[in-house]
Coordinates of C-alpha atoms in Angstrom, one line a residue:
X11 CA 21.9 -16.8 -3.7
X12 CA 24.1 -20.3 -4.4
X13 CA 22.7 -23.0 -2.3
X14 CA 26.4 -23.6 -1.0
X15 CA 25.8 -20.9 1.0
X16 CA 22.3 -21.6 2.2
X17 CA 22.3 -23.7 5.9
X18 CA 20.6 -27.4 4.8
X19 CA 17.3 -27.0 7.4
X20 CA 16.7 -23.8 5.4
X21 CA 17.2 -25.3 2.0
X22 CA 14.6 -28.1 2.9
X23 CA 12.6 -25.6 3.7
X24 CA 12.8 -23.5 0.9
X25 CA 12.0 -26.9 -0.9
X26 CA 8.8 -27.5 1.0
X27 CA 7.5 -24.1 0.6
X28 CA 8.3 -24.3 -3.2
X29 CA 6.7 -27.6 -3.8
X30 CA 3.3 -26.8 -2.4
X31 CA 3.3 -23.2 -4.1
X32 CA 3.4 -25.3 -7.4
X33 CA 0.7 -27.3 -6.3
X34 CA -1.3 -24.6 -5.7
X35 CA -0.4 -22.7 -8.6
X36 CA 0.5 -19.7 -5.8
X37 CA 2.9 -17.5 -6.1
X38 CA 5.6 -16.3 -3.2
X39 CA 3.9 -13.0 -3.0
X40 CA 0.1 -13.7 -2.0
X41 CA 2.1 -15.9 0.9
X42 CA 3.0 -12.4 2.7
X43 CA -0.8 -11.3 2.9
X44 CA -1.9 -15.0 3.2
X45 CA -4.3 -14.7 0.4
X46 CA -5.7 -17.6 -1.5
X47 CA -3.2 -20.0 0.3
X48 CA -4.2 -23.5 2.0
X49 CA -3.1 -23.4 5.8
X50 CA -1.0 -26.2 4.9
X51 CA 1.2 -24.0 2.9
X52 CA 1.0 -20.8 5.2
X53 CA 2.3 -23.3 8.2
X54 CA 4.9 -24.4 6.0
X55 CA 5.8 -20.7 4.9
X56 CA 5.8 -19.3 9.0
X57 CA 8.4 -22.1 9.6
X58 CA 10.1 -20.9 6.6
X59 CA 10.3 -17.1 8.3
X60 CA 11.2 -18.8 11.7
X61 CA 14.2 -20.3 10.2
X62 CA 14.9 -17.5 8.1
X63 CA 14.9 -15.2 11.6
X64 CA 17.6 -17.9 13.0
X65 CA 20.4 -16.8 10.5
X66 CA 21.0 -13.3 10.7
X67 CA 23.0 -13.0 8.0
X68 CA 20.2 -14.3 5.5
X69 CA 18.0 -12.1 4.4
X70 CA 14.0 -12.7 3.7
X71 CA 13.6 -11.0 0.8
X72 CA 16.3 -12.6 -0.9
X73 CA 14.9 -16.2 0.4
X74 CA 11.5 -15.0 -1.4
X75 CA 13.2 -13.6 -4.4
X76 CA 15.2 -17.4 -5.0
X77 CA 11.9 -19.2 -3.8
X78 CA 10.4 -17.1 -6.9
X79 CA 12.8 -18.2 -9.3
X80 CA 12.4 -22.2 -8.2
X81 CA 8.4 -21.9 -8.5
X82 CA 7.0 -22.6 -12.0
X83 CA 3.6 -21.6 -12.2
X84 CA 0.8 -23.4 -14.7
X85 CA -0.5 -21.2 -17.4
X86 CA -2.8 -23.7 -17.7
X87 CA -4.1 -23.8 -14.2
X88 CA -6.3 -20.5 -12.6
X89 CA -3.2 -18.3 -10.1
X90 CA -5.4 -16.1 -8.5
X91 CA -3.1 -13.1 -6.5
X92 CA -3.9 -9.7 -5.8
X93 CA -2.9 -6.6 -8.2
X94 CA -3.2 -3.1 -6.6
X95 CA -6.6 -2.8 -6.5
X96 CA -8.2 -6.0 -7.2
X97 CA -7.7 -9.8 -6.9
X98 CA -7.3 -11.3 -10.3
X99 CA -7.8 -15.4 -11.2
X100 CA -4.7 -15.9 -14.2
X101 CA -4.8 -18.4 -16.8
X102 CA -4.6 -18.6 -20.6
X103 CA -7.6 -17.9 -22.0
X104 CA -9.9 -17.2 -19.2
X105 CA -11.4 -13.7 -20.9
X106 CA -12.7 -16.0 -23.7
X107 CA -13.6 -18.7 -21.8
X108 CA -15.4 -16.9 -19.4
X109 CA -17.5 -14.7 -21.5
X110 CA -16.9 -16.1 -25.5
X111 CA -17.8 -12.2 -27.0
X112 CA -14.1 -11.9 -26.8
X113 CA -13.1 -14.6 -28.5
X114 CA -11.5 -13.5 -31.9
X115 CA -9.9 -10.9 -29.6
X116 CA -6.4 -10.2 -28.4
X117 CA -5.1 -8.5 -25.3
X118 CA -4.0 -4.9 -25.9
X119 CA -7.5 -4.8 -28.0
X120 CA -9.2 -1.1 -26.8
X121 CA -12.7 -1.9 -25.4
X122 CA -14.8 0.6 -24.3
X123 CA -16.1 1.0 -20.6
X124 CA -19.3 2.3 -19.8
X125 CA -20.0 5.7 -18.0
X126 CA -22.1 3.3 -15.3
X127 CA -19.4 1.3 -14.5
X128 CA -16.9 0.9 -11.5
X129 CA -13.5 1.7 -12.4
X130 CA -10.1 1.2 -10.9
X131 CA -6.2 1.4 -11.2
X132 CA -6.0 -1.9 -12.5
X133 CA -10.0 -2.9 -14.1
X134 CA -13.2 -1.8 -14.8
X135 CA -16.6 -3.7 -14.1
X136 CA -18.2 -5.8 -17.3
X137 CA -21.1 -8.4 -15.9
X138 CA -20.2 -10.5 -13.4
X139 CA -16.3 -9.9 -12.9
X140 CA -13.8 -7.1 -13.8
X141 CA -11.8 -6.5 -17.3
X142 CA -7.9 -5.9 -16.5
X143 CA -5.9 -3.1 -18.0
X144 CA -3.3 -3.5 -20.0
X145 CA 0.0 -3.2 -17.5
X146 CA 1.4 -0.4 -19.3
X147 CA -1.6 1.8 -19.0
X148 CA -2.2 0.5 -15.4
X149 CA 1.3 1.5 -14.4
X150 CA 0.4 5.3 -14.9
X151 CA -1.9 5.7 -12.2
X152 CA -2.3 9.4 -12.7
X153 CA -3.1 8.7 -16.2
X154 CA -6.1 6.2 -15.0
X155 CA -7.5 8.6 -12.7
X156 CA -7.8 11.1 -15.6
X157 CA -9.2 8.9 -17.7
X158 CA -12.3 7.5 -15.1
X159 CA -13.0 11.0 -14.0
X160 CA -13.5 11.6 -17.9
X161 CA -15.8 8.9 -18.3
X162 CA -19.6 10.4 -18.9
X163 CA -22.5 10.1 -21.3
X164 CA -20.6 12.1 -23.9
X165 CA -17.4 11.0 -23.2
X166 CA -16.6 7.2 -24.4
X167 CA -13.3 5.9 -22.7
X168 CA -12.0 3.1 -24.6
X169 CA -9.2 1.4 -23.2
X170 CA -6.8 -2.1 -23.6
X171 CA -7.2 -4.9 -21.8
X172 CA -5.7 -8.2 -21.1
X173 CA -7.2 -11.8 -21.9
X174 CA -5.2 -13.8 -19.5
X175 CA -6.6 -12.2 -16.3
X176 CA -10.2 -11.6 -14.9
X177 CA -10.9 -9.8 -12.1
X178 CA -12.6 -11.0 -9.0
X179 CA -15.9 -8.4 -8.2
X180 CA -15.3 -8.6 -4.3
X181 CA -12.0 -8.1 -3.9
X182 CA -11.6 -4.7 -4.9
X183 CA -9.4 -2.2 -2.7
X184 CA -12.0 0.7 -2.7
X185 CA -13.5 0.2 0.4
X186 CA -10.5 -0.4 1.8
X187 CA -8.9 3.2 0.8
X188 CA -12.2 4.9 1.4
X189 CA -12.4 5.9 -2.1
X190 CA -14.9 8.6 -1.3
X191 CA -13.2 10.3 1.6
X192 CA -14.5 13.5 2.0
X193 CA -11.6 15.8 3.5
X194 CA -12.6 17.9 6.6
X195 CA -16.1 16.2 6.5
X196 CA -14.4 13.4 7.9
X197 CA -14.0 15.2 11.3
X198 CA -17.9 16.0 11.0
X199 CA -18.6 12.0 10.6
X200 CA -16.4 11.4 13.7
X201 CA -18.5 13.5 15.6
X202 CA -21.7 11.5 14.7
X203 CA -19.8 8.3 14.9
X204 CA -21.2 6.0 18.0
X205 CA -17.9 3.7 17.2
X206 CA -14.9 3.8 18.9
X207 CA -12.9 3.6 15.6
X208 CA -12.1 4.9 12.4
X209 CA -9.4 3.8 9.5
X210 CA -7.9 5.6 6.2
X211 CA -5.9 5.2 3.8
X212 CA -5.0 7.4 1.4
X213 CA -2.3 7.4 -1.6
X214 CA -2.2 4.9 -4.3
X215 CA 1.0 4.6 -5.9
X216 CA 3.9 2.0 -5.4
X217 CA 6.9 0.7 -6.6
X218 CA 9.5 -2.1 -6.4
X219 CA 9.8 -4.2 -3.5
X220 CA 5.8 -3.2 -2.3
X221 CA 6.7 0.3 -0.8
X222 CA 3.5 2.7 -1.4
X223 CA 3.6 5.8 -1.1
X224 CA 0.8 6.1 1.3
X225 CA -0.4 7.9 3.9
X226 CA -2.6 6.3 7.2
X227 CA -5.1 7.8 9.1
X228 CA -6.4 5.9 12.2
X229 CA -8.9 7.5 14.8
X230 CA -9.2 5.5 18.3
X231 CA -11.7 6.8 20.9
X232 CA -10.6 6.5 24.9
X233 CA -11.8 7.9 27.3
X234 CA -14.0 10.7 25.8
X235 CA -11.3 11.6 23.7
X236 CA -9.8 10.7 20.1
X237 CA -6.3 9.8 19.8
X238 CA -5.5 10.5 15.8
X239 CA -2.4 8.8 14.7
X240 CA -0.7 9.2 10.5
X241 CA 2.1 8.1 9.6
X242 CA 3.3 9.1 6.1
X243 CA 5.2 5.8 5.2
X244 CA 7.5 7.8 2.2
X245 CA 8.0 11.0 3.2
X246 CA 9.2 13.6 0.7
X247 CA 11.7 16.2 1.5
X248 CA 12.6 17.0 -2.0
X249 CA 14.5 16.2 -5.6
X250 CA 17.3 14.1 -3.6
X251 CA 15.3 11.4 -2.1
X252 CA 16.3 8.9 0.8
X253 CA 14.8 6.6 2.6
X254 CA 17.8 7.5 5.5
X255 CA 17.8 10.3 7.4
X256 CA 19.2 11.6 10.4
X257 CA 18.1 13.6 13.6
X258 CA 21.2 14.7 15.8
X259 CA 24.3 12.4 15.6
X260 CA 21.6 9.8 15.3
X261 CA 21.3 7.9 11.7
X262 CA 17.9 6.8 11.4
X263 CA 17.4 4.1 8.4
X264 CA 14.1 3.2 6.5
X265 CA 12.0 6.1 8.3
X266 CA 8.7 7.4 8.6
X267 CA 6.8 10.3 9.6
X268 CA 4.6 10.1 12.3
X269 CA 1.9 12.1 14.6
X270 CA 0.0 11.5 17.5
X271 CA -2.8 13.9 18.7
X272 CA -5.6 14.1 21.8
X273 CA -8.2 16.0 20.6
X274 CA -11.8 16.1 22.3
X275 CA -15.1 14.3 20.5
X276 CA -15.8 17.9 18.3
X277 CA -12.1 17.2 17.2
X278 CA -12.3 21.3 17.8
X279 CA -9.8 21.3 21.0
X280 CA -6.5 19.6 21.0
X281 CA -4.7 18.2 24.4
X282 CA -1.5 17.2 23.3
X283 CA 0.2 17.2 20.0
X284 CA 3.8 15.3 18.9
X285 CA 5.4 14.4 15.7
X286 CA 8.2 12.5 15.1
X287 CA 10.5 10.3 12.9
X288 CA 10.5 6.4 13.1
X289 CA 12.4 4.4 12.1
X290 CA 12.4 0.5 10.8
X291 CA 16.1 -0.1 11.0
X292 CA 15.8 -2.8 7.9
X293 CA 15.3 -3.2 4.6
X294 CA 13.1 -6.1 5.6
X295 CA 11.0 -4.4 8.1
X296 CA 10.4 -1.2 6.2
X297 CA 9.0 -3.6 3.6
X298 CA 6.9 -5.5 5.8
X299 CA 5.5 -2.1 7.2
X300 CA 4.6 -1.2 3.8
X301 CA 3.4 -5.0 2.8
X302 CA 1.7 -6.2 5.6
X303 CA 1.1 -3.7 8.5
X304 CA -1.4 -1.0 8.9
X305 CA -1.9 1.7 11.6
X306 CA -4.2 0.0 13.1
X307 CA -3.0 -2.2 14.1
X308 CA -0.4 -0.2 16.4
X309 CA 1.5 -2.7 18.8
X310 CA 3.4 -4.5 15.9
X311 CA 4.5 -1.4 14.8
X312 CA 6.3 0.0 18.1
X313 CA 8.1 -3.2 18.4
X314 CA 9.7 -3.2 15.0
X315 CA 10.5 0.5 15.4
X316 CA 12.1 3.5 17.2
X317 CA 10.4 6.4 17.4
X318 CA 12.2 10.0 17.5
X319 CA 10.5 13.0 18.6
X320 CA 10.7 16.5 16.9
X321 CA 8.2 18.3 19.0
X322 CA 5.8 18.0 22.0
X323 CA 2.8 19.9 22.6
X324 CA 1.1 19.5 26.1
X325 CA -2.4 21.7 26.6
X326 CA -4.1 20.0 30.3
X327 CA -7.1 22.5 28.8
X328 CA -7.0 22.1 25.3
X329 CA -6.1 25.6 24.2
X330 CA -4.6 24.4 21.0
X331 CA -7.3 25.1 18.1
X332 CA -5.3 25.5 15.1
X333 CA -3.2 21.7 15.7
X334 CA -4.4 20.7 11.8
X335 CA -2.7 23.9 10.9
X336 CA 0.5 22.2 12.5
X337 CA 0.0 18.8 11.2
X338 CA -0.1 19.8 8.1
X339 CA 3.5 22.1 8.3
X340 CA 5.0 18.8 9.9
X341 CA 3.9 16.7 7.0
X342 CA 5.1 19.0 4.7
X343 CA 4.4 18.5 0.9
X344 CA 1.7 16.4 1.8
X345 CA -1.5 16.4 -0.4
X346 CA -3.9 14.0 2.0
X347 CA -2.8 15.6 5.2
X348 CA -4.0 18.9 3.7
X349 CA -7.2 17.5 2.4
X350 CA -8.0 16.1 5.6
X351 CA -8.1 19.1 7.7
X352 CA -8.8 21.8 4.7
X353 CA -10.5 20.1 2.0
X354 CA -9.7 19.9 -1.8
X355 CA -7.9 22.6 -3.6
X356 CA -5.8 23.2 -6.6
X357 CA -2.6 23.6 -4.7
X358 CA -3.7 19.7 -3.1
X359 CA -4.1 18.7 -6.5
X360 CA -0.8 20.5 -7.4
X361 CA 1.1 18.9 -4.6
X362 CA -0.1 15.3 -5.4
X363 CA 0.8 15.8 -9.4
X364 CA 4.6 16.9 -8.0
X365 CA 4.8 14.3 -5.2
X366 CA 4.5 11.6 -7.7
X367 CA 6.4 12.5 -10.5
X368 CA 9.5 13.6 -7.7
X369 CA 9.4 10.1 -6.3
X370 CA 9.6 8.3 -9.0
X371 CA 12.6 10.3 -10.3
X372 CA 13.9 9.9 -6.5
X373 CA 13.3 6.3 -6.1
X374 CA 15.4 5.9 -9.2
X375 CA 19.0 7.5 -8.1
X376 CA 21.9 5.7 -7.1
X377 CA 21.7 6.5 -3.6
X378 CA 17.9 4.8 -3.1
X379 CA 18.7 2.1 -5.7
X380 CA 21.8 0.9 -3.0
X381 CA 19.8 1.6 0.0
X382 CA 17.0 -1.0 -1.9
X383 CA 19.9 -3.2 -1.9
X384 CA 19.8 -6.4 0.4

């Protein structure tokens, strides 16, 4: 982005932003969750938005991506930032420092983790703090996930790990996704639940520019009644991937899928059923949807959006019993939306192991590479 076409109140801006980040030691991408940043510098970085918002024509992500380039962080210094599943404190030779067993070692050294302890995407649990994969292993989640659930007595996992990173113990995401989610049980537990609210996410892979390919589960009681909302924020719909679709003459860009249902407190008898596509419009706001939003958290979501209906279901007496049966047909392809109303199986398992490798081969065409443009 050459400065000559950047408007001067958001250059000195951009300046601002950039010089505190250095004094920090923070990089541009904990500012979007607000993490580990003085309120100093997250003033200073909503002003830079504000501006941003002014020019139309200038788009946010590209702001962030120069900001990036103009912010020099200190090796020397501890960057703490968040991974995927864990906050991590950076700095040359923290491992060693830290705990001096390792010193004589090198990062990509294998180092075996115990059957006992907590394991991750990104880490795995050693004494007071977290040991960080290796980024190449880390990138293959599925390959992870294999690997922990081999983990046992008579299985030793020994795996690489990197010496400029160590992870911080309460920051990790698993509570967060409800790691131990327990498929239909969960609509038992809602039953027994006194509370007036319940939150899941499931999914855990993502890609460039901070889209995940996960799926939201939020459970709101009024009235007597539980309103279930999940929204599917990259829904598949085959080899040739988009993130466009259309519905009618309409084009609807950077879309989800969404339902709503009213079902009563045995979540046995459903009221009223819809599902429908939404849309974000922007490059920009589909990212922040995936970045920073969360279902809920609803109200931010219905401004940035427009919401298209594929079907309506209206039962004043609640004769619609089978409504996970339709759920699960409108997110079609969708592993945790069967889980959630049938449980585990192998053709779950099956659909997850496809999902993810058909994604990543989508994500890569032309046609999604230019719709990533901005």
């Amino acid at each position: 982005m050459p400065t000559d076409e950047v408007p001067p109140d958001l250059l000195e801006q951009m300046g601002t932003v950039a010089s505190l980040c250095e004094e920090e030691n923070i990089r541009v991408k904990s500012l979007s969750f607000g993490n580990f940043a003085s309120e100093e510098l997250m003033e200073e970085y909503e002003s830079l938005k504000s501006i941003v918002a002014d020019h139309e024509a200038i788009s946010r992500v590209k702001v962030e991506r120069e900001l990036a380039k103009q912010i020099e962080i200190d090796e020397t210094r501890e960057c703490r930032y968040y991974l995927w599943d864990i906050a991590v404190a950076q700095k040359r030779g923290i491992l060693k420092e830290t705990y001096p067993e390792f010193t004589g070692g090198n990062s990509g050294d294998l180092i075996e983790v115990s059957p006992e302890a907590d394991m991750n995407k990104n880490s795995f649990e050693y004494k007071n703090h977290y040991l960080i994969l290796c980024s190449r292993l880390s990138q293959n989640y599925r390959l992870v996930g294999k690997l922990n659930q081999a983990r046992a007595e008579a299985v030793n996992l020994a795996v690489p790990i990197t010496y400029s990173k160590i992870g911080l113990p309460d920051t990790t995401r698993q509570s967060k996704l409800a790691a131990h989610w327990r498929g239909p049980e969960t609509l038992q537990e809602l039953q027994d639940r006194s509370g007036h609210e319940f939150f899941i996410q499931k999914g855990t892979e993502s890609y460039d520019h901070g889209l995940q390919d996960r799926t939201e589960f939020y459970f709101e009681k009024r009235d007597g009644k539980w309103h279930l909302q999940i929204e599917e924020l990259m829904p598949r719909t085959g080899i040739r991937h988009s993130l466009h679709t259309s519905l009618a003459d309409e084009m609807l860009k950077y879309y989800t899928r969404y339902l709503h249902a009213i079902v009563d407190e045995e979540c046995e008898r459903c009221f009223h059923l819809d599902g429908a596509l939404r849309s974000y419009g922007t490059l920009d706001d589909f990212i922040d949807r995936h970045v920073n939003r969360e279902l809920r958290n609803p109200n931010p979501l219905k401004r940035m959006s427009k919401r298209r209906k594929l079907f309506k279901i209206d039962s004043p007496e609640g004769a619609l019993s089978d409504f996970g049966e339709v759920a699960g047909l409108f997110f079609r392809n969708n592993p945790h939306v069967l889980r959630f109303f049938e449980g585990d199986s192998e053709w779950a398992e099956e659909l997850e192991e496809k999902r993810a490798s058909l994604l990543e081969f989508g994500l890569s065409t032309d046609r999604v590479q230019d719709q990533l443009k901005v």
